[in-house]
CSV table of C-alpha atoms in Angstrom, one decimal:
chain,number,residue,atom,x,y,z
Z,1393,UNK,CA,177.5,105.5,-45.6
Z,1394,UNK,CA,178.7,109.1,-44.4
Z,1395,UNK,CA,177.3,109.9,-41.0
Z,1396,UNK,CA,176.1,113.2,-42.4
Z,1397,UNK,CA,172.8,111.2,-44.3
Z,1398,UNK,CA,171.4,110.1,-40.8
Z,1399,UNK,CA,171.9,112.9,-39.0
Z,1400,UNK,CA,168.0,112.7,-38.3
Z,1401,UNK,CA,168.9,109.6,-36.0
Z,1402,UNK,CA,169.3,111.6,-32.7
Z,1403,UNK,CA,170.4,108.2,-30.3
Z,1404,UNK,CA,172.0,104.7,-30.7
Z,1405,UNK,CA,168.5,103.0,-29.4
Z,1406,UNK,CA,166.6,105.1,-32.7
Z,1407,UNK,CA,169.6,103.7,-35.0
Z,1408,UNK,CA,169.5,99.8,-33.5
Z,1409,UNK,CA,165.5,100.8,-34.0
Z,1410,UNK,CA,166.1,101.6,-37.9
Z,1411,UNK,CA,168.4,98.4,-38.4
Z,1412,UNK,CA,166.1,96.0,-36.8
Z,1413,UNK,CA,163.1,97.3,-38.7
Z,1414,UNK,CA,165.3,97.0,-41.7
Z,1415,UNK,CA,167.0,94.2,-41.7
Z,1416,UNK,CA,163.9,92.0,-40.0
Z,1417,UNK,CA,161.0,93.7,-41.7
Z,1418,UNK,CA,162.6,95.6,-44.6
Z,1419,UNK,CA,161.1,98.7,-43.1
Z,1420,UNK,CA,162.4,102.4,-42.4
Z,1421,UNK,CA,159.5,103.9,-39.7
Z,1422,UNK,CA,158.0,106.5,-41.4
Z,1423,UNK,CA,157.9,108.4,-38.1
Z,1424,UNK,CA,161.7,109.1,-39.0
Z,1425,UNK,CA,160.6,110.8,-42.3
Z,1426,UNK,CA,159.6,113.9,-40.4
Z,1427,UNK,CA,162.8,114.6,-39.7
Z,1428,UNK,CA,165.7,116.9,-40.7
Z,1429,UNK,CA,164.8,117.6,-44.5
Z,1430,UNK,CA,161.6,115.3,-44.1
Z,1431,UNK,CA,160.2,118.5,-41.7
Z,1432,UNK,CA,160.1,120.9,-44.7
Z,1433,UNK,CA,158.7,118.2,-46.9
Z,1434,UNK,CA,156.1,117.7,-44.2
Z,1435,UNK,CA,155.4,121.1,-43.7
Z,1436,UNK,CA,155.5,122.1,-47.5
Z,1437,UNK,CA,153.0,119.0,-48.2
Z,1438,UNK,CA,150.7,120.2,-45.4
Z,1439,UNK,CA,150.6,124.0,-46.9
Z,1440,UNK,CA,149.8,123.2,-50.0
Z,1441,UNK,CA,147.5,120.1,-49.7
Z,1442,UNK,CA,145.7,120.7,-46.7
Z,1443,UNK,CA,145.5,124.0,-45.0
Z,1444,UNK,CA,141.9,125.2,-46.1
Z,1445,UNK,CA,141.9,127.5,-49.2
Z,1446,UNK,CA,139.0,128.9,-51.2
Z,1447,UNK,CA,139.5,126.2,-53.7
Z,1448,UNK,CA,139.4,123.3,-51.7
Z,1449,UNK,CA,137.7,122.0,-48.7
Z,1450,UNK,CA,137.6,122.6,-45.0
Z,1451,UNK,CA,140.4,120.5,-42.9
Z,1452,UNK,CA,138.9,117.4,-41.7
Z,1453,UNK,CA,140.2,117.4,-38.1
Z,1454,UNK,CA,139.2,121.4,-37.8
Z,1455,UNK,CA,135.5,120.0,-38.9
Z,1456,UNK,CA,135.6,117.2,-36.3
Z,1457,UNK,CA,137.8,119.1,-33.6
Z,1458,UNK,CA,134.6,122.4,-34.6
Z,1459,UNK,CA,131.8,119.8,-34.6
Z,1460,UNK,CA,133.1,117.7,-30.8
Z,1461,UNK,CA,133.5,121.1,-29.1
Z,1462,UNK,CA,131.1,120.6,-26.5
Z,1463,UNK,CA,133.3,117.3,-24.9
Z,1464,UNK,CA,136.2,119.4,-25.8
Z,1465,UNK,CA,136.1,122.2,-23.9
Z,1466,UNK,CA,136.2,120.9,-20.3
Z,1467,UNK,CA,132.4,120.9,-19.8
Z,1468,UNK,CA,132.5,116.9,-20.0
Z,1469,UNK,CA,135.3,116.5,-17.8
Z,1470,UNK,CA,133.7,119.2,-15.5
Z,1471,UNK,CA,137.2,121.4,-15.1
Z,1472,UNK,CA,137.5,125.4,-15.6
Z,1473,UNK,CA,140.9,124.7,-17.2
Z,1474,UNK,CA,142.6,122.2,-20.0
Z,1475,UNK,CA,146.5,121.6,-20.7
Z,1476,UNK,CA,146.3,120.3,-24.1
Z,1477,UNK,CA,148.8,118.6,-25.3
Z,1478,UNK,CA,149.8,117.7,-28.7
Z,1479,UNK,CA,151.0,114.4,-29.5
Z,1480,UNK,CA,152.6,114.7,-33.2
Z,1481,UNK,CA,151.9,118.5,-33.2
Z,1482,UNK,CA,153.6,119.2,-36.9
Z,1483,UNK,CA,152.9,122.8,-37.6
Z,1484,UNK,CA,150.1,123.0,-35.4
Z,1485,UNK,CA,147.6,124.7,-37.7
Z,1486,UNK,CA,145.0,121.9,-37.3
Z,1487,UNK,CA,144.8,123.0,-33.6
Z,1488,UNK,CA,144.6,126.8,-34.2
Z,1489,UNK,CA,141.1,127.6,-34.2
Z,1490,UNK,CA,140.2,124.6,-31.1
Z,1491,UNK,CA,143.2,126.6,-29.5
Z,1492,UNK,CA,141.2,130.3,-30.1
Z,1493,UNK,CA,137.8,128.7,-28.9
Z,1494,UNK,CA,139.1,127.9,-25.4
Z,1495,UNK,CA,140.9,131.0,-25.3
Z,1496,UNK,CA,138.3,133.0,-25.6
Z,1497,UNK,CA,136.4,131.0,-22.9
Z,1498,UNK,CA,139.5,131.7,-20.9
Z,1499,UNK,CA,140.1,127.7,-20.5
Z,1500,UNK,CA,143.6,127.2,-21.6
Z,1501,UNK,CA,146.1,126.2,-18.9
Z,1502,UNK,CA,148.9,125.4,-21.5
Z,1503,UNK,CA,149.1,124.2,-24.7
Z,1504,UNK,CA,151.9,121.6,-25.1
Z,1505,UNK,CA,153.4,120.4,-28.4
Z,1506,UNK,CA,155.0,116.8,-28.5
Z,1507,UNK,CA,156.3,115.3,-31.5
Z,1508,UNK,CA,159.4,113.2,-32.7
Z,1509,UNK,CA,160.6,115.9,-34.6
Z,1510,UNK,CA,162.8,118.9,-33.0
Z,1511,UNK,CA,162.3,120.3,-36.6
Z,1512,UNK,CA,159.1,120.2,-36.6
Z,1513,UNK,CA,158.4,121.1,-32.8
Z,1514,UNK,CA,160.3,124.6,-34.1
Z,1515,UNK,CA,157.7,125.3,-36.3
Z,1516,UNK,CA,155.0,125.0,-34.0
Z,1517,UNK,CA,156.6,127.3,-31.7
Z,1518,UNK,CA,157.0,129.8,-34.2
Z,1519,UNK,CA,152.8,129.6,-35.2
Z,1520,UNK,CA,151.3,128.8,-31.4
Z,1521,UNK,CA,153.9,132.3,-30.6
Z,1522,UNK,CA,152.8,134.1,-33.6
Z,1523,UNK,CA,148.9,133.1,-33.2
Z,1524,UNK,CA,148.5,133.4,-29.5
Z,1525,UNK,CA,151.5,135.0,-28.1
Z,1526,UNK,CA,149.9,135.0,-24.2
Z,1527,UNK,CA,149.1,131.3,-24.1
Z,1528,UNK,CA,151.9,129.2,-22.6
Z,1529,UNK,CA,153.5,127.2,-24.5
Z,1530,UNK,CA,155.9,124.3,-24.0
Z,1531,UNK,CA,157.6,121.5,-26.8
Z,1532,UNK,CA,158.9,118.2,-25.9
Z,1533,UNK,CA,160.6,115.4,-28.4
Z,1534,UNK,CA,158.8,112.3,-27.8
Z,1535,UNK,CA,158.3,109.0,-29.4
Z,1536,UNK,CA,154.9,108.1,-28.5
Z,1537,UNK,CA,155.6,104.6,-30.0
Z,1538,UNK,CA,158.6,103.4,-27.5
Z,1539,UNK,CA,157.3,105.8,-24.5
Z,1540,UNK,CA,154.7,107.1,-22.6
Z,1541,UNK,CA,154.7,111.2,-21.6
Z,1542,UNK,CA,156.1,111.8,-18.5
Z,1543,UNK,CA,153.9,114.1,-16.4
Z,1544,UNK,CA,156.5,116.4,-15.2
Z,1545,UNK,CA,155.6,117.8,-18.1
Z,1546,UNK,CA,152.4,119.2,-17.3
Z,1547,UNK,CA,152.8,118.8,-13.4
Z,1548,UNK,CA,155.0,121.8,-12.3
Z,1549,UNK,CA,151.9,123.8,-11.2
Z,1550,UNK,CA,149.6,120.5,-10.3
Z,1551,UNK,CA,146.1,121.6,-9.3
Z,1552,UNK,CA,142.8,119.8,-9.0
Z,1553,UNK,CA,140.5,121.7,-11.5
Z,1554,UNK,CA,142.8,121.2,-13.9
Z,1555,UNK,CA,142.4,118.2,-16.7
Z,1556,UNK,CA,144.2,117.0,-19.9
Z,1557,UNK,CA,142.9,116.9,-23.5
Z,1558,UNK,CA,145.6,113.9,-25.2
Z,1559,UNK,CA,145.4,115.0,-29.0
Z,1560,UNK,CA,146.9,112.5,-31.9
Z,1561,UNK,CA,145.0,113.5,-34.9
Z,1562,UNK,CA,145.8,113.7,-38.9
Z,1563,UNK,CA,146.1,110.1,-39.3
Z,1564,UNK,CA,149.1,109.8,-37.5
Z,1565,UNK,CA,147.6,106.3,-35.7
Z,1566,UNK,CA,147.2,104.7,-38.8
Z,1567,UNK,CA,150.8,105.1,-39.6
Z,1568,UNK,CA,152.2,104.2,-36.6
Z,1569,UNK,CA,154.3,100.2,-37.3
Z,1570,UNK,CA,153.2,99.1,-33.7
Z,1571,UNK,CA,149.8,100.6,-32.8
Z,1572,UNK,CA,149.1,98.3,-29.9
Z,1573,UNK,CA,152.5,100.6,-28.0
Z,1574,UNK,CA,150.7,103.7,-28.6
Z,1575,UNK,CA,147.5,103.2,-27.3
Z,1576,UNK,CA,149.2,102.0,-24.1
Z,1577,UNK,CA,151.7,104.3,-23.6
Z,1578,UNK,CA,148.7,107.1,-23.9
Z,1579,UNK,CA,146.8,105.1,-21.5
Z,1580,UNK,CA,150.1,104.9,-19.1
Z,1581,UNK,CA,150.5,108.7,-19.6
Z,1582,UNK,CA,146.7,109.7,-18.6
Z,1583,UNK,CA,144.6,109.8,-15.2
Z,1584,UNK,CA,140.9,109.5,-14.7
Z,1585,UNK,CA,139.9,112.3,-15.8
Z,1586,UNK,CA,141.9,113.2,-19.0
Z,1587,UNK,CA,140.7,112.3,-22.2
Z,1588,UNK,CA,142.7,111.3,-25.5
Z,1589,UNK,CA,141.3,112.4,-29.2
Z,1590,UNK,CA,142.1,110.6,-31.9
Z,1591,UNK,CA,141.1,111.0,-35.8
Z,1592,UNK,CA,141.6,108.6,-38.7
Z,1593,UNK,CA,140.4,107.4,-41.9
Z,1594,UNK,CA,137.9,104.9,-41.1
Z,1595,UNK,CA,137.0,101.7,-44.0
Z,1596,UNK,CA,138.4,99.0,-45.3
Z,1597,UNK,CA,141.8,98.6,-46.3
Z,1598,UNK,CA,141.5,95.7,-49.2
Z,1599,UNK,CA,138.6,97.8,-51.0
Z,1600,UNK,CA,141.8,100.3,-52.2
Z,1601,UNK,CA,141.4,101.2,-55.8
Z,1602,UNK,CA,144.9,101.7,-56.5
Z,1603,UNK,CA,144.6,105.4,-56.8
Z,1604,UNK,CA,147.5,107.3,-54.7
Z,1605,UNK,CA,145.9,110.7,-53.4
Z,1606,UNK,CA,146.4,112.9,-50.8
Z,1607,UNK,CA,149.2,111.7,-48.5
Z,1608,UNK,CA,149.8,108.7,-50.2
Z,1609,UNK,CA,150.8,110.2,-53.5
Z,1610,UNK,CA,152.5,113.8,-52.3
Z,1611,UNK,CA,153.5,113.0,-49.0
Z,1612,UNK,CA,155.1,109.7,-50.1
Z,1613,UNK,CA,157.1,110.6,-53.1
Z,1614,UNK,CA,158.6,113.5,-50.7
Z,1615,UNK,CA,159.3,110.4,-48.3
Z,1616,UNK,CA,160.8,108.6,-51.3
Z,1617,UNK,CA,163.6,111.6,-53.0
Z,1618,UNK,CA,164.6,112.3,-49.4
Z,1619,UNK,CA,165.7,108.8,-48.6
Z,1620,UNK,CA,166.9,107.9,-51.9
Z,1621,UNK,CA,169.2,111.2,-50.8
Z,1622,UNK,CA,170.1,110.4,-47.2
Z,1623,UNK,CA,170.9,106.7,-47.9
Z,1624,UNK,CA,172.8,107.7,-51.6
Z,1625,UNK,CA,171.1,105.5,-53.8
Z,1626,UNK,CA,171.6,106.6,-57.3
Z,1627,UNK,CA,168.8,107.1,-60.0
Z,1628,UNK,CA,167.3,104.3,-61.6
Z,1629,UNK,CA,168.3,101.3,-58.8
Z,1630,UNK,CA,164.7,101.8,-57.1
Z,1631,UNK,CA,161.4,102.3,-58.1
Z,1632,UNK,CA,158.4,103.6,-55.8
Z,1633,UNK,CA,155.5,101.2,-55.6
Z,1634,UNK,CA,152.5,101.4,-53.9
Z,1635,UNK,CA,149.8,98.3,-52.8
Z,1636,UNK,CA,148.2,97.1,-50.4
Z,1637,UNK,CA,149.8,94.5,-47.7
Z,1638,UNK,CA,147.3,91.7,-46.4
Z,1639,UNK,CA,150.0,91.1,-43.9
Z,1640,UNK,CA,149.2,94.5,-41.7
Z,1641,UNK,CA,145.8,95.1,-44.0
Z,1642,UNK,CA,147.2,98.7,-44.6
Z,1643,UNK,CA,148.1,100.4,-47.9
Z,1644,UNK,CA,151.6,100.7,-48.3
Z,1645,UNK,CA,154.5,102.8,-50.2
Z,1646,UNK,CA,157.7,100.7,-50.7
Z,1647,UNK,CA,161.0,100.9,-52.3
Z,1648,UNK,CA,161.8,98.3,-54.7
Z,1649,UNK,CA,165.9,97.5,-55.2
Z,1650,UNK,CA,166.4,97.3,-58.8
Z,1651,UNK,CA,170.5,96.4,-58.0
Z,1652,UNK,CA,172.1,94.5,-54.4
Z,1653,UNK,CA,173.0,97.6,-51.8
Z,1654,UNK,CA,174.6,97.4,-48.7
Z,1655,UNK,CA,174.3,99.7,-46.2
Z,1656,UNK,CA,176.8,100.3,-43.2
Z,1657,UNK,CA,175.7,102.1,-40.1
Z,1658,UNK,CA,178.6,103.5,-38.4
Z,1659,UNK,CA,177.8,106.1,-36.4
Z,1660,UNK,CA,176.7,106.7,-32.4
Z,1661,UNK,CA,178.3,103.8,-31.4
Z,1662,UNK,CA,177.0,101.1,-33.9
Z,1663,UNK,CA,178.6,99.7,-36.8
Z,1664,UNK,CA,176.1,97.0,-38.1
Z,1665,UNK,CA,175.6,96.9,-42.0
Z,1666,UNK,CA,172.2,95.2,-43.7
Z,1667,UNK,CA,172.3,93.8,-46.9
Z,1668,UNK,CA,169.3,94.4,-49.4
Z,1669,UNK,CA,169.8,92.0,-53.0
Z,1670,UNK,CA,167.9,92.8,-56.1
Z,1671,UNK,CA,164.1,92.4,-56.3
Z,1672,UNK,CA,163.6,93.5,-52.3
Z,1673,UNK,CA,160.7,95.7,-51.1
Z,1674,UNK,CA,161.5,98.2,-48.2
Z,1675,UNK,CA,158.6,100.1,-46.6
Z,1676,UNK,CA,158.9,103.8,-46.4
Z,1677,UNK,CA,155.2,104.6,-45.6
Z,1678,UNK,CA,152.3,102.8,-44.3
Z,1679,UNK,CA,148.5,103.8,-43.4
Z,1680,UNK,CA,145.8,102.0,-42.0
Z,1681,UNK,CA,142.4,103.1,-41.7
Z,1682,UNK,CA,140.3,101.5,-38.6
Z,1683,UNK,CA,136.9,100.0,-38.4
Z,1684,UNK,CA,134.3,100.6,-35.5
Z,1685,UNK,CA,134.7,97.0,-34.0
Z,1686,UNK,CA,138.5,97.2,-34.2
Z,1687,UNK,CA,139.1,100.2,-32.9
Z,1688,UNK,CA,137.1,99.4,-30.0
Z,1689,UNK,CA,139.1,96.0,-30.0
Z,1690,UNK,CA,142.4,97.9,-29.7
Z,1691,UNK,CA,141.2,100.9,-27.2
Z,1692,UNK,CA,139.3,98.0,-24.8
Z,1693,UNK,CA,143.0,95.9,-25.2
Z,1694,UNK,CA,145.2,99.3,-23.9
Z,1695,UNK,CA,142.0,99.4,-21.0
Z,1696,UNK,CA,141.0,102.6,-22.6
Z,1697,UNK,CA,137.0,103.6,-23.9
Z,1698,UNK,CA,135.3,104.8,-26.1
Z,1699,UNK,CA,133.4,107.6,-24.6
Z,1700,UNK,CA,132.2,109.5,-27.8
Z,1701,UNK,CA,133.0,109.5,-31.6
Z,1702,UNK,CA,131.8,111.0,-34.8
Z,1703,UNK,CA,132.3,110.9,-38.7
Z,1704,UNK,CA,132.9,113.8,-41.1
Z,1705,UNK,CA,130.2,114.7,-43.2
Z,1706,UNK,CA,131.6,112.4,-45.7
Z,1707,UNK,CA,131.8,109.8,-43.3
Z,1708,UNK,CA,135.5,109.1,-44.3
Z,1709,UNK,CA,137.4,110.1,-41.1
Z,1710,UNK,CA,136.2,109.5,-37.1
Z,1711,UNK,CA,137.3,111.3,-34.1
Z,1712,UNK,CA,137.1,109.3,-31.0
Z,1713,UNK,CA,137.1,110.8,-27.6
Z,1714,UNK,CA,138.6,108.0,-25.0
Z,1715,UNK,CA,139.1,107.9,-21.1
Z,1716,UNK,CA,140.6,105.2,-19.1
Z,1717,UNK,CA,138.3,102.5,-17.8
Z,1718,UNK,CA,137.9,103.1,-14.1
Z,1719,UNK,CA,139.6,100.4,-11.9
């Protein structure tokens, strides 16, 4: 395998990652799909799909972020001034009008953009300076899966009436492979008095009717042409399947091997090679939607609560607002 179709892989501990997930759980993270070529696909998806137009409807986190204003501004936390920061920012265009709300109250600090994409992280430097060219604005690459935000970050110019607003929306937490390391690397990342906003589909999982929309149909096959791309395999020795998996009660894409493959990783150090026969499923996409009594479950395992949430009007997403639980 030419070094050249991983070059999204930026360390040797993000390619042992990719083997282990492979060859243990015949998975590739779909966090990795929002890199290199997988940014544009991203972005491209998110354009066309899901940035509001007269045709189709209003965005649901800038419904939820509009309609959750009032704990968002810094009147809950009781602080003149917010650093938000942006935890798998993309593009940040679901932020934009949140991020011209508090500006206008004069309550931005900074606005920070995290996410594990440097491609991605360009983009949103390019909007956040284009939309508000006086805010400032900082990016960082960081897994929020293996690590928790370090606060040097946000604490060059530390000062008491300032507070943190911890964003993750989209439905970036229901496609995370180990949601349990999230939650607690955000709860190791915040203080008292920050709060962490999540949004997600909310339902359940087995009730799927085997219809791929949205994300799951557009999003995936993107996922799908890249990597039969990156990883050279040649037309007509996978297929793209979609179903749910009782095993993590999410919806799943995979690719199915319709001939043996081995793969060699020799690059950054590593030369390991994984073996995949005929008839194999690999993983390239995963969601989960949450309901109430688990998500509680997981935010009260990380010692984080629930300190406010509400539904779309359709009642098919939830934002929750969470804060540490006091000590």
């Amino acid at each position: 395998m030419p070094k050249e179709t991983l070059e999204f892989l930026s360390s040797p501990k993000e390619l042992l990652e990719l083997i282990e997930a492979l060859e243990n759980s015949r998975e590739i993270p779909v966090k990795y799909a929002y890199r290199g070529r997988g940014a544009t696909v991203w972005d491209n998806f998110y354009q066309k799909y899901v940035v509001p137009k007269w045709y189709q409807p209003n965005n649901v986190e800038i419904e939820l972020l509009q309609n959750n204003f009032n704990y968002l501004n810094g009147s809950y936390q009781n602080c003149p001034s917010l650093n938000i920061i942006d935890v798998g920012a993309g593009n940040s265009y679901p932020v934009k009008k949140y991020i011209s709300q508090l500006d206008k109250l004069g309550k931005i600090n900074q606005y920070l953009a995290l996410d594990i994409s440097e491609e991605l992280l360009k983009v949103s430097q390019a909007n956040i300076q284009k939309w508000f060219p006086k805010i400032a604005y900082s990016s960082y690459t960081v897994d929020i899966e293996t690590s928790a935000i370090p606060g040097e970050m946000w604490k060059k110019n530390p000062a008491e009436d300032v507070a943190n607003i911890f964003l993750h929306l989209g439905v970036t937490i229901g496609n995370h492979r180990h949601r349990n390391r999230v939650w607690q690397n955000f709860r190791n990342s915040m203080n008292k008095n920050d709060l962490l906003v999540i949004t997600n589909e909310i339902g359940n999982n087995s009730a799927w009717d085997g219809q791929a929309r949205g994300g799951c149909k557009y999003h995936v096959e993107g996922i799908y042409h890249t990597l039969q791309n990156k990883l050279q395999i040649r037309a007509g020795d996978s297929q793209l399947l979609r179903r749910y998996d009782t095993k993590t009660d999410s919806v799943i894409a995979t690719m199915k091997f319709l001939q043996n493959y081995t793969f060699r990783f020799n690059q950054l150090g590593v030369d390991q090679t994984v073996e995949i026969v005929t008839g194999e499923e690999v993983t390239i996409w995963r969601h989960h939607k949450h309901q109430m009594s688990e998500l509680r479950q997981e935010l009260e395992t990380a010692d984080l609560k629930l300190v406010h949430y509400s539904l779309n009007k359709y009642s098919t997403h939830i934002m929750a607002i969470c804060q540490v639980v006091d000590s």
